[in-house]
Short mmCIF file of C-alpha atoms in Angstrom, two decimals:
data_model
loop_
_atom_site.label_atom_id
_atom_site.label_comp_id
_atom_site.label_asym_id
_atom_site.label_seq_id
_atom_site.Cartn_x
_atom_site.Cartn_y
_atom_site.Cartn_z
CA UNK A 1 -54.53 21.95 14.19
CA UNK A 2 -50.93 22.41 15.35
CA UNK A 3 -50.33 18.67 15.17
CA UNK A 4 -51.55 18.61 11.55
CA UNK A 5 -49.48 21.49 10.79
CA UNK A 6 -46.49 19.75 12.11
CA UNK A 7 -47.28 16.52 10.36
CA UNK A 8 -47.47 18.38 6.96
CA UNK A 9 -44.23 19.95 7.64
CA UNK A 10 -42.60 16.64 8.14
CA UNK A 11 -44.01 15.30 5.05
CA UNK A 12 -42.75 18.25 3.12
CA UNK A 13 -39.24 17.88 4.75
CA UNK A 14 -39.16 14.17 3.90
CA UNK A 15 -40.29 14.88 0.15
CA UNK A 16 -37.47 17.59 -0.10
CA UNK A 17 -34.81 15.05 1.25
CA UNK A 18 -36.11 12.41 -0.97
CA UNK A 19 -35.84 14.81 -3.92
CA UNK A 20 -32.35 15.74 -3.22
CA UNK A 21 -31.09 12.19 -2.79
CA UNK A 22 -32.83 10.51 -5.61
CA UNK A 23 -32.97 13.43 -7.98
CA UNK A 24 -36.71 13.78 -8.60
CA UNK A 25 -39.78 14.68 -6.55
CA UNK A 26 -41.58 11.43 -5.07
CA UNK A 27 -45.30 10.88 -6.18
CA UNK A 28 -48.15 12.26 -4.16
CA UNK A 29 -49.76 8.79 -3.89
CA UNK A 30 -48.06 6.49 -1.19
CA UNK A 31 -48.94 3.39 -3.31
CA UNK A 32 -46.90 4.75 -6.10
CA UNK A 33 -43.64 5.31 -4.13
CA UNK A 34 -41.95 1.89 -4.08
CA UNK A 35 -42.03 1.71 -7.69
CA UNK A 36 -40.91 5.14 -8.05
CA UNK A 37 -37.82 4.43 -5.79
CA UNK A 38 -37.14 1.27 -7.80
CA UNK A 39 -37.02 3.14 -11.08
CA UNK A 40 -34.86 5.80 -9.56
CA UNK A 41 -32.44 3.24 -8.36
CA UNK A 42 -32.51 1.41 -11.65
CA UNK A 43 -31.15 4.40 -13.39
CA UNK A 44 -28.19 4.78 -11.45
CA UNK A 45 -24.56 3.51 -12.25
CA UNK A 46 -21.19 3.79 -10.53
CA UNK A 47 -19.09 5.74 -11.12
CA UNK A 48 -21.19 8.04 -13.25
CA UNK A 49 -23.49 8.65 -10.42
CA UNK A 50 -21.22 8.61 -7.70
CA UNK A 51 -22.51 11.46 -5.68
CA UNK A 52 -26.22 10.58 -5.86
CA UNK A 53 -25.38 6.96 -4.84
CA UNK A 54 -23.37 7.97 -2.05
CA UNK A 55 -26.51 10.37 -0.90
CA UNK A 56 -28.74 7.38 -1.23
CA UNK A 57 -26.54 5.15 0.82
CA UNK A 58 -26.39 7.87 3.27
CA UNK A 59 -30.10 8.34 3.40
CA UNK A 60 -30.70 4.55 3.52
CA UNK A 61 -28.62 4.37 6.80
CA UNK A 62 -30.26 7.09 8.46
CA UNK A 63 -33.98 6.00 7.48
CA UNK A 64 -32.97 2.53 8.77
CA UNK A 65 -32.35 3.96 12.26
CA UNK A 66 -35.38 6.25 12.11
CA UNK A 67 -37.33 3.12 11.74
CA UNK A 68 -36.03 1.96 15.25
CA UNK A 69 -35.95 4.92 17.54
CA UNK A 70 -35.67 2.92 20.62
CA UNK A 71 -32.63 1.01 19.36
CA UNK A 72 -29.19 1.66 20.85
CA UNK A 73 -27.60 1.95 17.44
CA UNK A 74 -26.69 5.54 16.50
CA UNK A 75 -25.08 6.93 13.34
CA UNK A 76 -21.65 8.48 14.12
CA UNK A 77 -22.02 11.94 12.50
CA UNK A 78 -18.79 13.12 13.70
CA UNK A 79 -16.95 10.32 12.12
CA UNK A 80 -18.56 10.83 8.93
CA UNK A 81 -17.95 14.40 8.81
CA UNK A 82 -14.36 14.15 9.82
CA UNK A 83 -13.41 11.11 7.73
CA UNK A 84 -13.45 10.56 4.01
CA UNK A 85 -16.26 8.20 2.98
CA UNK A 86 -16.46 6.32 -0.31
CA UNK A 87 -18.57 3.86 -2.18
CA UNK A 88 -17.49 0.16 -2.17
CA UNK A 89 -18.28 -2.66 -4.12
CA UNK A 90 -19.50 -5.69 -2.19
CA UNK A 91 -18.60 -8.13 -4.76
CA UNK A 92 -15.15 -7.73 -6.31
CA UNK A 93 -14.56 -5.83 -9.58
CA UNK A 94 -12.68 -6.88 -12.68
CA UNK A 95 -9.03 -8.16 -12.80
CA UNK A 96 -8.15 -4.76 -14.81
CA UNK A 97 -8.38 -2.99 -11.51
CA UNK A 98 -5.29 -5.05 -10.32
CA UNK A 99 -3.11 -3.94 -13.38
CA UNK A 100 0.23 -3.76 -11.60
CA UNK A 101 2.47 -6.51 -9.88
CA UNK A 102 2.21 -4.66 -6.46
CA UNK A 103 -1.64 -4.66 -6.45
CA UNK A 104 -1.75 -8.25 -7.64
CA UNK A 105 0.60 -9.18 -5.03
CA UNK A 106 -1.29 -7.51 -2.20
CA UNK A 107 -4.59 -9.07 -3.43
CA UNK A 108 -3.06 -12.53 -3.21
CA UNK A 109 -1.75 -12.12 0.18
CA UNK A 110 -5.06 -10.77 1.50
CA UNK A 111 -6.64 -13.81 -0.02
CA UNK A 112 -3.94 -16.16 1.18
CA UNK A 113 -4.52 -14.83 4.66
CA UNK A 114 -8.26 -15.34 4.59
CA UNK A 115 -7.57 -19.08 3.45
CA UNK A 116 -5.17 -19.73 6.04
CA UNK A 117 -7.40 -18.52 8.87
CA UNK A 118 -10.96 -19.77 7.58
CA UNK A 119 -10.81 -22.47 5.10
CA UNK A 120 -9.06 -25.77 5.66
CA UNK A 121 -10.66 -28.04 2.81
CA UNK A 122 -8.44 -29.55 0.15
CA UNK A 123 -9.26 -26.98 -2.48
CA UNK A 124 -8.39 -24.20 -0.26
CA UNK A 125 -5.18 -25.83 0.58
CA UNK A 126 -4.16 -26.12 -3.03
CA UNK A 127 -5.05 -22.43 -3.55
CA UNK A 128 -2.73 -21.55 -0.61
CA UNK A 129 0.07 -23.51 -2.06
CA UNK A 130 -0.42 -21.96 -5.62
CA UNK A 131 -0.80 -18.41 -4.13
CA UNK A 132 2.55 -18.90 -2.22
CA UNK A 133 4.25 -19.96 -5.25
CA UNK A 134 3.19 -17.20 -7.40
CA UNK A 135 4.23 -14.49 -4.62
CA UNK A 136 7.73 -16.11 -4.56
CA UNK A 137 8.05 -15.91 -8.44
CA UNK A 138 5.85 -12.72 -9.03
CA UNK A 139 8.78 -10.35 -9.56
CA UNK A 140 10.07 -12.72 -12.49
CA UNK A 141 6.66 -13.17 -13.90
CA UNK A 142 3.88 -10.91 -15.34
CA UNK A 143 0.18 -10.50 -15.50
CA UNK A 144 -0.22 -13.38 -18.03
CA UNK A 145 0.64 -15.72 -15.10
CA UNK A 146 -1.54 -14.00 -12.55
CA UNK A 147 -4.75 -13.93 -14.48
CA UNK A 148 -5.30 -17.81 -14.52
CA UNK A 149 -4.62 -17.98 -10.85
CA UNK A 150 -6.93 -14.89 -10.16
CA UNK A 151 -9.70 -16.67 -12.23
CA UNK A 152 -9.10 -19.79 -10.18
CA UNK A 153 -9.56 -17.96 -7.03
CA UNK A 154 -12.69 -16.10 -8.16
CA UNK A 155 -14.14 -19.77 -8.95
CA UNK A 156 -13.56 -20.95 -5.62
CA UNK A 157 -15.24 -18.10 -4.08
CA UNK A 158 -18.17 -18.31 -6.69
CA UNK A 159 -17.33 -14.73 -8.33
CA UNK A 160 -16.55 -16.21 -11.71
CA UNK A 161 -19.86 -15.15 -13.74
CA UNK A 162 -17.68 -13.47 -16.36
CA UNK A 163 -20.28 -10.77 -16.36
CA UNK A 164 -19.81 -7.02 -16.23
CA UNK A 165 -18.79 -5.55 -12.76
CA UNK A 166 -22.13 -4.80 -11.03
CA UNK A 167 -22.11 -1.19 -10.59
CA UNK A 168 -25.81 -1.00 -9.55
CA UNK A 169 -27.07 -0.07 -5.90
CA UNK A 170 -27.35 -3.60 -5.15
CA UNK A 171 -23.65 -4.04 -4.91
CA UNK A 172 -22.50 -0.73 -3.33
CA UNK A 173 -22.11 0.25 0.40
CA UNK A 174 -20.68 3.14 2.20
CA UNK A 175 -17.12 2.49 3.64
CA UNK A 176 -14.55 4.69 5.03
CA UNK A 177 -11.82 5.50 2.07
CA UNK A 178 -8.74 4.17 3.85
CA UNK A 179 -10.53 0.78 4.34
CA UNK A 180 -11.86 1.07 0.78
CA UNK A 181 -8.62 1.43 -0.84
CA UNK A 182 -6.89 -1.13 1.12
CA UNK A 183 -9.64 -3.82 0.31
CA UNK A 184 -11.05 -2.45 -2.88
CA UNK A 185 -10.47 -5.44 -5.04
CA UNK A 186 -10.77 -8.21 -2.44
CA UNK A 187 -13.23 -11.10 -2.93
CA UNK A 188 -16.41 -10.89 -0.67
CA UNK A 189 -15.27 -12.82 2.57
CA UNK A 190 -12.12 -10.94 2.90
CA UNK A 191 -14.10 -7.75 2.84
CA UNK A 192 -16.46 -9.43 5.32
CA UNK A 193 -13.86 -10.48 7.51
CA UNK A 194 -12.31 -6.90 7.74
CA UNK A 195 -15.61 -5.13 8.17
CA UNK A 196 -16.43 -7.52 11.24
CA UNK A 197 -12.84 -6.82 12.81
CA UNK A 198 -13.28 -3.09 12.17
CA UNK A 199 -16.70 -3.21 14.12
CA UNK A 200 -15.26 -5.42 16.87
CA UNK A 201 -12.57 -2.89 17.34
CA UNK A 202 -14.87 0.00 17.90
CA UNK A 203 -14.17 1.60 14.32
CA UNK A 204 -17.28 3.06 12.98
CA UNK A 205 -18.86 1.20 10.25
CA UNK A 206 -22.23 2.44 8.70
CA UNK A 207 -25.00 0.06 10.24
CA UNK A 208 -26.17 -0.95 6.81
CA UNK A 209 -22.84 -1.80 5.42
CA UNK A 210 -22.28 -3.98 8.39
CA UNK A 211 -25.65 -5.75 7.55
CA UNK A 212 -24.80 -6.21 4.17
CA UNK A 213 -21.43 -8.17 4.88
CA UNK A 214 -23.47 -10.12 7.53
CA UNK A 215 -26.12 -11.03 4.94
CA UNK A 216 -28.79 -9.39 7.29
CA UNK A 217 -30.86 -8.57 4.25
CA UNK A 218 -31.02 -12.21 2.96
CA UNK A 219 -33.80 -14.13 4.38
CA UNK A 220 -32.30 -17.47 3.14
CA UNK A 221 -28.44 -17.50 3.55
CA UNK A 222 -27.13 -20.17 1.39
CA UNK A 223 -23.43 -19.72 2.42
CA UNK A 224 -22.20 -16.76 4.36
CA UNK A 225 -18.90 -16.31 2.22
CA UNK A 226 -20.62 -15.81 -1.08
CA UNK A 227 -22.31 -12.76 -2.28
CA UNK A 228 -24.86 -14.16 -4.77
CA UNK A 229 -27.51 -12.66 -7.33
CA UNK A 230 -30.11 -13.49 -4.85
CA UNK A 231 -28.41 -11.67 -1.97
CA UNK A 232 -28.00 -8.55 -4.20
CA UNK A 233 -31.91 -8.72 -5.18
CA UNK A 234 -32.79 -9.02 -1.51
CA UNK A 235 -30.41 -6.12 -0.47
CA UNK A 236 -31.93 -3.88 -3.55
CA UNK A 237 -35.45 -4.66 -2.16
CA UNK A 238 -34.69 -3.59 1.37
CA UNK A 239 -33.16 -0.34 -0.13
CA UNK A 240 -36.41 0.21 -1.84
CA UNK A 241 -38.73 -0.88 1.05
CA UNK A 242 -36.78 1.66 3.62
CA UNK A 243 -36.51 4.50 1.52
CA UNK A 244 -40.29 4.14 0.58
CA UNK A 245 -41.28 3.88 4.27
CA UNK A 246 -39.22 7.33 4.70
CA UNK A 247 -40.90 9.05 2.01
CA UNK A 248 -44.41 8.04 3.00
CA UNK A 249 -43.75 8.31 6.69
CA UNK A 250 -44.92 4.72 7.01
CA UNK A 251 -42.77 4.02 9.95
CA UNK A 252 -43.41 7.05 11.78
CA UNK A 253 -47.25 6.09 11.74
CA UNK A 254 -46.90 2.52 12.76
#
C-alpha cells in the first residue's frame, strides 16, 4: 500500500510540473498525452511566450536526464542558478536583427572565421574574399551593400528560404545569455562550432542544447552544417516524446 501511495504521489507531482510548464493540466489517459503535448507546443511562439518556452526547455533537459538515471551526465543546477539563461534560435533570424554597421561587421567576421577554418571549396573561398572586401569598405558603405552579401551567405548555408523566422519550439534551445548575445544572429555552423568549443572547455552547455547542435535528434543527417526543416521536425518530435514519457511516467516503469 505504501508503494502505491508513493507511486500516486509521483504521478501527481509530474502532472503538476507538466501543468506549470505547459500551461494546462495533462489528460488522464496516457494514450492522449502525446497529442496534448503537441497541441500545447503548437500554440507557443517566441518572444510572446518566452517564460513558458524557457520552462519547457528546462523540463525537456531534466526529463531527458531522468530517462537515463545511470548516465554520468548531470545538469549543472549551480550554473543554471547563478548565470543568466536565455532562449536561442538554432537557425539564424532575420537581417533586421543586424541593423547597425557594428552588428553587421561582427556577424561577417564570425562567418569569415568559420569559412577560413572549415570550408575550402571554391564557393567558400569566394565568400571569404567578398566578406574581407566588405569589411574594409564597411565604414564607407551602408546596409544596402550588406544585404546582398548577407543573402548570398544565407544561400551558401541553405538558410535562404525567405520565410518568416521560425519562432517555434522546433528552432529554440537554452543557452547562457553571454554566448547567446554574442552569437545570436550567426548561421547554424558558427553557432554549432561555438557550442562544441564551450563544451570542450568545460563550460556548462545544457545536454539537449548540445544534442541539437550535434544533430543527435536527426536519424538521417544529410549535412552536419545545415539546420533543415527535417531536423526541426525531428527535434520537435523528440521534445514531444520526452515530455510525454515524463508526464505518463513511462520511463520510470520501463
